[in-house]
């Protein structure tokens, strides 16, 4: 069946029936087939059906045609398989595109995608009928996931349903050779959605220091001048967001290089059609406000994702024609951040925007196309192996992650923080966009909506539903209410199972889950675990020697509490009060720890980072989970290794000697010592167990892997010792990837029962 390498006499007329599977509908696949058939002088036909695209070609160059199709599919297509069989020739005169067979479901919806080169040319061409039209799109670009209600994918089931096409648009839509052939969201200034405020008004307001709410692809965003500290600080106050970093949008790669250090990998990610926010090292001379990301040396940068974004920069540049101006872009940088009152989901509804953003934004820019489902911007780190997801959403969802083989269809509802949902169908796992922390009613409702939306688009009928082992999570309660058999999955089992799933690793897998917080069945808080997992089962081989966590969950936002626990564990409890004089509960905390009042044990590496950061005076409190650890990482120039660690008789990795060292050094020295020693100790620990069990492959998972120094150090050290190291590449290492691991475990559980 390998078409591409087999040879046959060139002069023989042959007919092939060809099946193409994957994301091949609504992406201009049939026009591409048509064009290629013309080029190779073939006759036959092509059509969409319930399995993808089916076509027959006849002529002398069928093999060359197949090779071209496989090597140069339309930009948004993702081909999973091309299957073909010879059939008798029929001798037609032409090649034709058949209308889609009635009732056939479209197999897959693509993600929302950045404006393509063709549309960008039109956008800046004063002679084009779509000049400066913010809603132009075609089969190669534009919104999909956020405007589609269900399958099959056609205009009545999208947010474009209320807009009827004008004659010119209808002509393009019906022309197989046009870029807009069957482009469901196609529109023009005569027939499509309209912006509520002129572009020039928006740009003037931004230049004057206003905060502007702009309705984007996946919901409202807030924009303001990123160089003006007074407006950035005003935005922070109005949003009640004390320290969380804001991302910045600039016009092009040339502009990104003015504010950040952009290497080749970062450049590729910035320019990728998924258009994520890329976390980059900030330039000293960036001119950006320090209030963007207090205490951090990075900045999240994004290039324009939607035509509207491009038009804002275009306006500042003086409306030049053509695209050359993007190589010498205007010197502006705008904060572009999700418009949501703190902790709540992104605003998508226009009335809601007026009500809840009225107190935040000075100007609200809306339009009359609906957003059917929220979708935040994706956030990635550039790594030498490719992107690492901090948040996976717009541009990547709903592209499936491929499993090793067909697995039973299951639904997984995630954990508590940074929740996502996962639905499987066959060998595809569909991971939802970032939903958020399930601590308020609005986010829980959004969690329900995403579940319904994803199930409608994937058309999977799950036979089991997975949830976290924690009995009281809203996602656990939601799982019980579905009415399917439930599978409870331990948090760190799920973290490593997610890595196994995306790497299609079957059989036992040894790994470290390095994480913030997960429910342990022994009543302690887990998060520094050496596990051996195998499908539905896991075994906890060892853990980090625990510290006490005074105040329970409060400790995650008050790192000084973990430093107090570390000092207490070192027998230096009497130092707590003098080291943390500003903390009102400091004088009493030693006795709280001693008497175990609301003080569970924790083996969480995230809490060990908190302890280190607070001991070194880097951060005594965190505005968001992980802030202290990020500030600590920002101090590291080069990790410094030491032997300041030990092992308990149970084989637990004991960091007390390391804390002892940190208690007597400056912040910079301590940050480098902590990272270097941790890498050395964790890698050696994992290596020993791998050798003991005769394993050559190991896995790393959990939210601490977003620490670049730790991740790269561990991978390099483990690889240098000859091990193959699997890390999360397609799903976030943190709790955003949890549902994928839960689905993997549930599918194995169902298969095993
Ligand atoms: Zn386009
Ligand atoms: Zn039109
Ligand atoms: Fe976690």
XYZ file of C-alpha atoms and ligand atoms in Angstrom:
756
model
C 0.000 0.000 0.000
C 2.988 2.349 -0.025
C 2.161 4.575 -2.958
C 5.016 6.930 -2.696
C 7.944 4.646 -3.259
C 6.493 2.034 -5.630
C 7.144 2.374 -9.316
C 5.152 1.438 -12.338
C 5.453 2.039 -16.059
C 4.587 5.688 -16.623
C 2.526 5.217 -19.733
C -0.159 2.931 -18.309
C -3.570 4.413 -17.655
C -4.751 3.374 -14.207
C -7.603 4.216 -11.859
C -7.229 4.466 -8.107
C -9.823 4.752 -5.409
C -8.301 6.853 -2.611
C -9.454 7.327 0.957
C -7.979 10.230 2.948
C -8.487 10.389 6.693
C -7.729 13.162 9.168
C -8.634 16.843 9.295
C -9.543 17.041 5.625
C -12.915 18.762 5.554
C -13.556 22.496 5.630
C -9.878 23.126 4.865
C -9.954 23.382 1.068
C -9.056 19.754 0.481
C -11.373 19.061 -2.455
C -10.189 22.159 -4.389
C -6.602 21.026 -3.857
C -7.449 17.571 -5.181
C -9.182 19.203 -8.142
C -6.193 21.400 -8.937
C -3.746 18.512 -8.659
C -5.943 16.307 -10.842
C -5.912 19.051 -13.500
C -2.161 19.409 -13.236
C -1.633 15.675 -13.756
C -4.302 15.406 -16.477
C -6.437 13.020 -14.461
C -10.171 12.401 -14.620
C -12.442 11.196 -11.821
C -14.135 12.807 -8.838
C -13.716 13.796 -5.164
C -16.243 14.077 -2.343
C -16.547 14.428 1.444
C -18.211 11.677 3.414
C -18.504 10.418 6.970
C -14.952 9.042 7.007
C -13.137 11.990 5.466
C -12.453 12.477 1.761
C -13.045 9.843 -0.905
C -11.792 10.242 -4.451
C -11.101 8.379 -7.654
C -8.457 9.410 -10.172
C -7.740 7.973 -13.581
C -4.868 8.662 -15.940
C -1.180 8.064 -16.425
C 0.138 10.013 -13.469
C -1.919 8.731 -10.554
C 1.203 7.949 -8.511
C 2.684 11.399 -8.991
C -0.694 12.848 -8.045
C -0.693 10.888 -4.784
C 2.826 11.973 -3.947
C 1.913 15.626 -4.500
C -1.208 15.294 -2.396
C 0.714 13.716 0.480
C 3.546 16.248 0.358
C 1.602 19.438 -0.230
C -1.850 19.247 1.332
C -3.718 22.527 1.986
C -2.223 24.444 4.937
C -4.831 23.549 7.554
C -5.262 19.895 6.592
C -3.826 17.182 8.793
C -3.639 13.879 6.988
C -3.691 10.817 9.219
C -3.785 8.243 6.425
C -4.031 7.914 2.655
C -5.255 4.491 1.531
C -5.665 3.523 -2.108
C -6.606 0.566 -4.262
C -6.520 0.014 -8.024
C -9.963 -0.311 -9.635
C -11.096 -0.746 -13.271
C -10.808 2.324 -15.501
C -13.986 4.121 -16.565
C -12.845 6.590 -19.213
C -14.625 9.797 -18.092
C -13.845 13.082 -19.817
C -13.195 15.344 -16.837
C -12.556 15.651 -13.112
C -15.415 16.869 -10.922
C -16.110 17.829 -7.296
C -19.190 16.011 -6.021
C -21.424 17.780 -3.527
C -21.035 16.285 -0.041
C -23.178 13.188 0.323
C -26.311 14.084 2.227
C -26.354 13.354 5.941
C -22.675 12.529 6.152
C -21.202 13.992 9.306
C -18.101 16.096 8.945
C -15.450 14.131 10.712
C -13.456 16.803 12.435
C -13.409 20.524 13.239
C -10.122 22.378 13.147
C -8.746 24.949 15.547
C -9.069 28.721 15.138
C -6.205 29.784 12.942
C -4.312 32.992 12.273
C -5.128 34.999 9.139
C -3.332 33.421 6.154
C -0.939 35.157 3.727
C -3.609 35.407 1.026
C -6.060 37.116 3.353
C -3.317 39.358 4.757
C -2.549 40.610 1.224
C -6.232 41.461 0.741
C -6.456 43.128 4.148
C -3.804 45.698 3.186
C -4.756 46.079 -0.481
C -6.755 49.297 -0.996
C -8.164 47.916 -4.261
C -9.522 44.741 -2.662
C -13.134 44.603 -1.585
C -12.003 43.281 1.806
C -9.480 46.088 2.435
C -9.348 46.724 6.201
C -12.185 44.281 6.845
C -11.566 42.696 10.298
C -13.600 39.534 9.641
C -12.104 38.253 6.436
C -11.132 34.570 6.325
C -10.937 31.676 3.906
C -10.559 27.890 3.889
C -6.913 28.357 4.906
C -7.579 30.530 7.930
C -10.007 32.018 10.408
C -12.261 30.905 13.208
C -13.525 27.317 13.506
C -13.701 25.826 16.988
C -15.035 28.915 18.757
C -17.813 29.556 16.220
C -19.025 25.985 15.679
C -21.908 24.576 17.647
C -21.955 20.998 16.360
C -21.519 18.672 13.434
C -21.789 18.509 10.498
C -19.684 21.620 10.043
C -21.680 24.004 7.883
C -22.755 27.611 8.168
C -26.128 27.098 9.918
C -24.319 25.432 12.822
C -21.862 28.279 13.251
C -22.000 31.786 14.657
C -22.171 32.934 11.013
C -25.729 31.596 10.666
C -27.391 35.054 11.006
C -25.336 36.520 8.139
C -26.500 35.665 4.633
C -23.847 35.851 1.970
C -23.917 38.610 -0.624
C -23.714 37.684 -4.302
C -19.969 38.152 -4.545
C -19.308 36.002 -1.473
C -21.758 33.349 -2.656
C -19.931 33.166 -6.000
C -16.591 32.565 -4.291
C -18.174 30.035 -1.956
C -19.510 28.014 -4.892
C -16.339 28.131 -7.021
C -14.150 25.049 -6.565
C -11.095 26.985 -7.686
C -11.593 29.825 -5.235
C -9.774 30.013 -1.895
C -13.198 30.487 -0.301
C -14.868 27.439 -1.833
C -17.086 26.127 0.979
C -15.401 28.428 3.502
C -18.265 28.376 6.019
C -17.356 31.596 7.900
C -16.614 33.632 4.753
C -17.776 37.241 4.836
C -17.124 40.684 3.420
C -17.920 44.268 4.454
C -21.219 44.058 2.551
C -22.620 40.959 4.198
C -20.580 40.024 7.282
C -20.124 41.083 10.905
C -19.277 44.686 11.757
C -17.071 46.216 14.407
C -18.888 48.502 16.857
C -16.109 51.115 16.992
C -13.909 52.389 14.132
C -10.299 51.120 14.161
C -8.915 54.662 14.313
C -10.916 55.349 17.488
C -9.449 52.242 19.146
C -5.904 53.207 18.238
C -6.393 56.780 19.417
C -7.738 55.543 22.744
C -4.787 53.161 23.238
C -2.325 55.928 22.440
C -4.053 58.179 24.967
C -3.534 55.661 27.773
C -6.962 54.035 27.809
C -7.796 50.445 28.724
C -9.745 48.927 25.849
C -11.809 45.723 25.918
C -11.746 44.069 22.510
C -13.941 41.171 21.485
C -11.601 38.617 19.960
C -11.851 35.074 18.613
C -12.356 33.261 21.894
C -13.726 36.088 24.025
C -12.950 39.602 25.189
C -9.395 40.784 25.716
C -8.107 43.843 27.507
C -5.538 45.977 25.766
C -3.436 48.952 26.807
C -0.039 50.524 26.140
C 2.548 48.093 27.543
C 5.160 50.832 27.923
C 3.008 53.054 30.097
C 3.329 51.919 33.724
C 0.497 54.097 34.942
C -2.039 52.412 32.668
C -0.611 48.918 33.309
C -0.894 49.509 37.044
C -4.409 50.875 36.607
C -5.321 47.705 34.697
C -3.888 45.613 37.522
C -5.910 47.484 40.122
C -9.130 47.347 38.150
C -8.702 43.647 37.359
C -7.754 42.857 40.965
C -4.732 41.050 39.645
C -1.795 41.785 41.913
C 1.148 40.169 40.221
C 0.191 37.703 37.505
C 2.126 38.549 34.352
C 0.414 40.260 31.411
C 1.269 39.252 27.858
C 2.210 41.758 25.171
C 1.275 41.891 21.489
C 3.612 43.369 18.883
C 3.202 43.640 15.110
C 5.787 41.147 13.847
C 8.968 39.192 14.557
C 10.983 42.334 13.898
C 9.046 44.080 16.651
C 9.347 41.099 19.022
C 13.141 41.269 18.727
C 13.054 44.817 20.082
C 11.570 43.737 23.399
C 12.827 40.177 23.899
C 15.615 37.790 23.001
C 14.162 35.713 20.186
C 16.105 32.613 19.120
C 15.169 30.385 16.185
C 12.871 28.119 18.181
C 11.075 31.067 19.723
C 10.735 32.767 16.343
C 9.161 29.657 14.850
C 6.670 29.467 17.706
C 5.814 33.173 17.566
C 5.123 32.918 13.851
C 3.288 29.579 14.067
C -0.273 29.620 12.786
C -1.486 28.637 16.262
C -0.202 32.040 17.428
C 0.501 31.261 21.065
C 1.861 33.621 23.669
C 5.557 32.688 23.877
C 7.421 33.275 27.145
C 10.722 34.931 26.282
C 13.682 36.468 28.112
C 12.983 40.192 28.240
C 15.559 42.632 26.873
C 17.022 45.104 29.328
C 16.208 47.930 26.912
C 12.712 46.688 26.034
C 11.067 49.870 27.240
C 8.243 47.769 28.639
C 6.665 48.650 31.946
C 8.109 46.759 34.931
C 4.549 46.299 36.118
C 3.921 43.725 33.354
C 5.619 40.858 35.153
C 6.914 41.969 38.550
C 9.970 40.053 39.726
C 10.271 37.992 36.551
C 12.872 38.267 33.813
C 10.524 36.976 31.126
C 7.764 38.487 29.054
C 4.920 36.738 27.234
C 4.889 37.879 23.611
C 2.291 37.251 20.930
C 2.081 38.314 17.309
C -1.281 39.376 15.828
C -3.688 36.444 15.761
C -6.777 37.926 14.137
C -7.216 40.396 11.260
C -8.415 42.980 13.786
C -5.067 42.822 15.625
C -3.235 43.416 12.363
C -5.492 46.352 11.574
C -4.639 48.074 14.857
C -0.920 48.023 14.012
C -1.683 48.903 10.388
C -3.524 52.001 11.562
C -0.567 53.112 13.694
C 1.700 52.572 10.677
C -0.481 54.950 8.644
C -2.448 52.361 6.627
C 0.349 51.393 4.214
C -0.545 49.100 1.335
C 1.097 45.701 1.028
C 2.783 43.775 3.829
C 6.342 45.160 3.650
C 5.674 47.502 6.588
C 5.662 44.467 8.910
C 9.443 44.211 8.405
C 9.817 47.742 9.799
C 6.831 47.780 12.127
C 5.597 50.701 14.229
C 7.208 50.873 17.637
C 4.182 49.954 19.738
C 3.548 47.124 22.193
C 0.153 46.498 23.717
C -0.828 44.451 26.722
C -3.250 41.813 25.470
C -4.779 39.845 28.312
C -7.962 37.853 28.888
C -10.819 40.056 29.943
C -12.142 38.356 32.993
C -12.819 39.587 36.482
C -10.144 37.882 38.658
C -10.549 34.129 38.801
C -13.572 34.008 36.509
C -13.791 32.714 32.983
C -13.234 34.869 29.952
C -16.148 37.148 29.056
C -17.787 36.280 25.705
C -21.257 37.762 25.971
C -21.808 41.401 24.939
C -24.238 42.289 27.735
C -21.970 40.593 30.246
C -19.064 42.597 28.812
C -20.880 45.869 29.404
C -21.847 44.825 32.921
C -18.619 43.248 34.159
C -15.985 45.040 32.068
C -17.550 48.488 32.367
C -15.557 49.103 35.536
C -12.302 47.855 33.996
C -12.270 49.137 30.427
C -12.524 52.749 29.265
C -13.759 51.610 25.860
C -15.495 48.407 24.775
C -14.992 47.263 21.194
C -17.568 44.703 20.169
C -18.946 43.126 17.022
C -22.047 41.210 16.043
C -20.566 37.742 15.522
C -21.103 35.510 18.548
C -18.419 33.537 20.371
C -19.974 30.128 21.016
C -17.342 28.839 23.387
C -14.611 30.608 25.299
C -11.060 29.972 24.275
C -8.140 31.715 25.942
C -4.810 32.416 24.323
C -2.369 29.545 24.512
C 0.869 30.083 26.435
C 4.060 28.193 25.647
C 7.723 28.121 26.546
C 10.213 27.672 23.719
C 12.326 24.618 24.447
C 15.029 23.105 22.278
C 12.717 20.129 21.715
C 9.711 22.303 20.759
C 6.950 24.060 22.685
C 6.134 23.268 26.300
C 2.573 24.204 27.151
C 1.831 26.441 30.087
C -1.728 26.750 28.801
C -3.127 24.916 25.793
C -6.114 26.592 24.197
C -6.667 28.732 21.077
C -4.907 27.446 17.982
C -4.217 23.982 19.402
C -7.694 22.892 20.471
C -9.329 20.680 19.190
C -6.354 19.101 17.395
C -6.319 15.540 18.767
C -3.415 13.798 20.445
C -2.904 10.381 18.891
C -2.858 7.378 21.197
C -1.026 4.124 20.467
C -4.130 2.436 19.061
C -7.920 2.455 19.277
C -8.971 2.675 22.910
C -12.446 2.574 24.478
C -14.211 5.959 24.327
C -13.974 7.727 27.687
C -14.527 11.155 29.182
C -12.167 12.672 31.775
C -13.063 15.744 33.787
C -9.689 16.878 35.137
C -8.766 18.118 38.588
C -9.320 21.410 40.347
C -6.743 23.956 39.204
C -6.169 24.828 35.522
C -8.736 22.199 34.645
C -9.208 20.757 31.182
C -11.479 17.999 29.876
C -10.518 15.096 27.646
C -12.705 13.012 25.326
C -11.369 10.037 23.391
C -12.620 8.550 20.144
C -10.804 5.614 18.609
C -7.126 6.407 18.850
C -7.719 10.134 19.181
C -7.678 12.013 22.472
C -9.299 15.456 22.357
C -7.987 17.685 25.102
C -10.166 20.734 25.719
C -9.041 24.306 26.055
C -7.959 25.631 29.444
C -11.055 25.927 31.637
C -9.479 27.310 34.812
C -9.717 26.846 38.560
C -13.048 25.375 39.613
C -13.406 27.547 42.696
C -16.245 29.729 41.472
C -19.667 29.055 40.066
C -18.991 30.672 36.670
C -15.948 28.483 35.999
C -17.839 25.348 37.017
C -20.576 26.278 34.561
C -17.925 26.828 31.886
C -16.563 23.347 32.717
C -20.021 21.912 31.943
C -20.274 23.921 28.721
C -16.890 22.766 27.474
C -17.848 19.163 28.148
C -21.059 19.500 26.116
C -19.343 21.399 23.315
C -16.452 18.947 23.033
C -18.751 15.914 23.071
C -20.897 17.543 20.345
C -17.882 18.239 18.140
C -16.094 14.932 18.688
C -19.293 12.883 18.527
C -17.936 10.339 20.919
C -20.133 8.260 23.198
C -18.050 7.637 26.299
C -18.559 4.459 28.273
C -16.793 5.643 31.420
C -15.912 8.923 33.082
C -12.644 9.572 34.894
C -12.036 12.028 37.715
C -9.486 12.865 40.380
C -9.256 10.685 43.457
C -10.132 13.727 45.577
C -13.706 13.030 46.757
C -14.849 16.664 47.029
C -13.608 18.328 43.840
C -16.398 19.894 41.761
C -15.065 17.846 38.827
C -15.425 14.663 40.893
C -19.026 15.553 41.724
C -19.665 16.382 38.066
C -18.274 12.971 37.082
C -20.651 11.205 39.448
C -23.611 13.064 37.957
C -22.874 11.939 34.375
C -24.495 8.552 34.920
C -21.629 6.429 33.592
C -19.267 4.100 35.443
C -16.636 6.280 37.138
C -12.898 5.752 37.447
C -11.042 7.628 40.208
C -7.443 8.364 39.240
C -4.701 9.417 41.621
C -3.371 12.844 40.636
C 0.266 11.914 40.030
C -0.602 8.644 38.391
C -2.555 10.815 35.947
C 0.394 13.195 35.422
C 2.689 10.352 34.375
C -0.073 8.535 32.476
C -0.504 11.687 30.355
C 3.157 11.397 29.381
C 2.739 7.685 28.571
C -0.367 8.495 26.493
C 1.181 11.138 24.268
C 4.380 9.138 23.762
C 2.299 5.997 23.058
C 4.287 4.164 25.692
C 2.720 0.899 26.758
C 3.805 -1.383 29.574
C 5.431 -0.283 32.797
C 6.909 3.208 33.029
C 9.016 4.594 35.836
C 8.783 8.292 36.471
C 8.960 11.301 38.728
C 5.846 13.411 39.295
C 7.174 16.804 40.376
C 4.180 18.857 41.276
C 2.347 21.313 43.457
C -0.517 19.502 45.051
C -2.381 16.234 44.576
C -4.622 14.181 46.795
C -2.905 11.159 48.258
C -4.867 8.141 49.407
C -2.821 8.090 52.633
C -4.193 11.448 53.789
C -1.002 13.373 52.965
C -0.510 15.860 50.153
C 1.495 14.325 47.322
C 3.671 16.094 44.796
C 7.197 14.651 44.796
C 6.596 11.045 43.840
C 8.627 8.276 42.292
C 6.018 6.061 40.695
C 5.977 2.967 38.561
C 2.853 3.090 36.445
C 1.371 0.523 34.088
C -1.953 1.353 32.447
C -4.618 1.254 35.132
C -2.152 0.526 37.953
C 0.534 2.443 39.761
C 2.956 1.755 42.537
C 4.501 4.444 44.721
C 8.140 3.442 45.057
C 9.290 6.448 47.045
C 8.574 10.080 47.754
C 10.323 13.228 48.852
C 10.741 13.085 52.627
C 7.730 15.143 53.686
C 7.570 18.495 55.397
C 4.630 19.612 57.457
C 2.345 22.089 55.720
C 0.995 24.445 58.364
C -2.344 25.971 57.415
C -3.022 23.388 54.690
C -3.941 25.021 51.375
C -3.052 28.490 52.686
C 0.605 27.507 52.589
C 0.553 27.468 48.763
C 0.040 31.242 48.793
C 2.163 31.861 51.892
C 5.559 30.293 51.207
C 6.935 31.605 54.520
C 4.843 28.871 56.190
C 6.816 26.207 54.336
C 10.080 27.903 55.311
C 8.853 27.785 58.894
C 8.144 24.059 58.506
C 11.632 23.504 57.098
C 13.228 25.427 59.984
C 11.140 23.459 62.458
C 12.220 20.192 60.819
C 15.835 21.304 61.246
C 15.257 21.932 64.932
C 15.550 25.687 64.343
C 11.953 26.640 65.112
C 13.082 29.492 67.341
C 14.389 31.386 64.251
C 10.971 31.559 62.590
C 9.773 34.711 64.309
C 12.914 36.736 63.628
C 13.118 35.613 60.004
C 9.502 36.512 59.238
C 8.783 39.512 61.448
C 6.072 40.814 59.114
C 3.928 37.673 59.445
C 1.419 38.000 62.245
C 1.079 34.243 62.719
C 4.835 33.642 62.799
C 5.213 33.623 66.610
C 2.609 30.883 66.995
C 3.436 28.750 63.998
C 6.051 26.502 65.598
C 3.458 25.322 68.048
C 0.892 24.873 65.239
C 3.406 22.643 63.410
C 4.344 20.819 66.580
C 0.736 20.051 67.475
C -0.253 19.363 63.835
C -3.148 21.802 63.894
C -4.507 21.939 60.341
C -1.052 20.748 59.359
C -0.982 17.829 56.924
C 2.251 16.285 55.693
C 3.349 17.074 52.169
C 5.831 15.528 49.781
C 5.093 18.239 47.190
C 8.127 19.586 45.372
C 6.175 22.794 44.753
C 6.035 23.364 48.503
C 9.774 22.627 48.795
C 10.347 25.398 46.238
C 8.175 27.674 48.369
C 10.232 26.811 51.436
C 13.466 27.581 49.587
C 12.177 30.874 48.162
C 10.984 32.092 51.553
C 14.100 30.933 53.413
C 16.176 32.955 50.943
C 13.934 35.999 51.332
C 12.936 35.885 47.639
C 9.205 35.708 48.355
C 7.352 35.278 51.618
C 3.935 35.284 49.958
C 2.673 34.403 46.460
C -0.107 36.186 44.589
C -0.654 33.019 42.531
C 0.428 29.408 42.966
C 4.012 28.992 41.865
C 4.974 32.678 41.942
C 7.663 32.179 44.590
C 9.192 29.331 42.575
C 9.200 31.456 39.416
C 10.963 34.288 41.203
C 13.508 31.835 42.547
C 14.133 30.424 39.081
C 14.555 33.951 37.695
C 17.633 34.387 39.940
C 19.487 31.389 38.516
C 22.309 32.132 36.097
C 23.902 28.683 36.385
C 22.738 25.895 38.703
C 25.353 24.850 41.279
C 25.498 21.218 42.338
C 26.128 20.054 45.890
C 25.789 16.868 47.914
C 23.542 18.574 50.451
C 20.805 15.944 50.505
C 20.258 12.511 51.952
C 17.940 9.531 52.051
C 15.754 8.287 54.860
C 15.759 4.589 55.802
C 12.574 4.251 53.695
C 14.419 5.524 50.624
C 12.808 8.956 50.680
C 14.844 11.782 49.205
C 15.529 14.114 52.121
C 16.087 17.807 51.336
C 16.681 18.928 54.918
C 20.467 19.232 54.458
C 19.787 21.500 51.475
C 17.474 23.743 53.512
C 20.181 23.886 56.180
C 22.569 25.298 53.566
C 19.993 27.761 52.227
C 19.384 29.168 55.696
C 22.865 30.688 55.622
C 23.439 32.044 52.092
C 22.286 34.964 49.944
C 19.345 34.681 47.531
C 21.322 34.321 44.310
C 23.708 31.696 45.734
C 20.809 29.876 47.306
C 18.693 29.821 44.143
C 21.569 28.325 42.142
C 22.418 25.847 44.885
C 18.807 24.769 45.278
C 18.273 24.153 41.552
C 21.626 22.457 40.972
C 21.383 20.182 43.982
C 17.797 19.280 43.234
C 18.645 18.299 39.646
C 21.581 16.188 40.829
C 19.600 14.505 43.598
C 16.404 13.827 41.628
C 18.243 12.519 38.568
C 20.411 10.196 40.664
C 17.374 8.947 42.559
C 15.471 8.129 39.365
C 18.556 6.584 37.736
C 19.099 4.252 40.693
C 15.548 2.978 40.498
C 15.702 2.647 36.706
C 18.873 0.544 36.947
C 17.391 -1.478 39.787
C 14.408 -2.360 37.623
C 16.283 -2.737 34.375
C 14.502 0.180 32.690
C 15.989 2.290 29.942
C 13.059 4.722 29.596
C 11.817 7.097 32.296
C 9.152 9.813 32.438
C 8.921 13.258 34.001
C 5.594 14.964 34.700
C 3.889 17.522 36.920
C 3.698 21.292 37.120
C 7.281 21.769 38.386
C 8.480 20.845 34.891
C 7.487 24.341 33.826
C 10.636 25.375 35.668
C 13.022 25.506 32.720
C 16.196 25.197 34.754
C 14.889 22.088 36.501
C 13.433 20.529 33.346
C 16.465 21.043 31.152
C 18.839 20.034 33.929
C 16.970 16.806 34.617
C 16.635 15.873 30.955
C 20.327 16.532 30.247
C 21.535 14.653 33.327
C 19.286 11.651 32.735
C 20.131 11.472 29.048
C 23.829 11.711 29.832
C 23.405 8.567 31.911
C 21.981 6.747 28.902
C 18.285 6.884 29.733
C 15.517 7.823 27.306
C 13.483 10.585 28.937
C 9.818 11.156 28.109
C 8.498 14.617 28.955
C 5.157 16.317 28.255
C 5.256 17.859 24.768
C 1.679 17.855 23.490
C -0.179 18.512 26.744
C 0.741 20.838 29.612
C 3.027 19.213 32.249
C 0.831 20.695 34.981
C -2.809 20.152 35.805
C -3.869 21.230 32.307
C -2.661 17.809 31.167
C -4.309 15.864 33.951
C -7.453 14.917 32.032
C -5.394 13.259 29.276
C -3.746 11.021 31.861
C -7.074 10.302 33.525
C -8.523 9.276 30.155
C -5.540 6.974 29.512
C -5.984 5.293 32.892
C -9.775 5.008 32.463
C -9.421 3.475 29.000
C -7.069 0.836 30.443
C -9.408 0.253 33.371
C -12.329 -0.360 31.019
C -10.223 -2.682 28.857
C -9.090 -4.625 31.902
C -12.532 -5.088 33.427
Zn -7.256 33.181 4.583
Zn -20.117 39.341 1.111
Fe -0.689 18.476 39.499
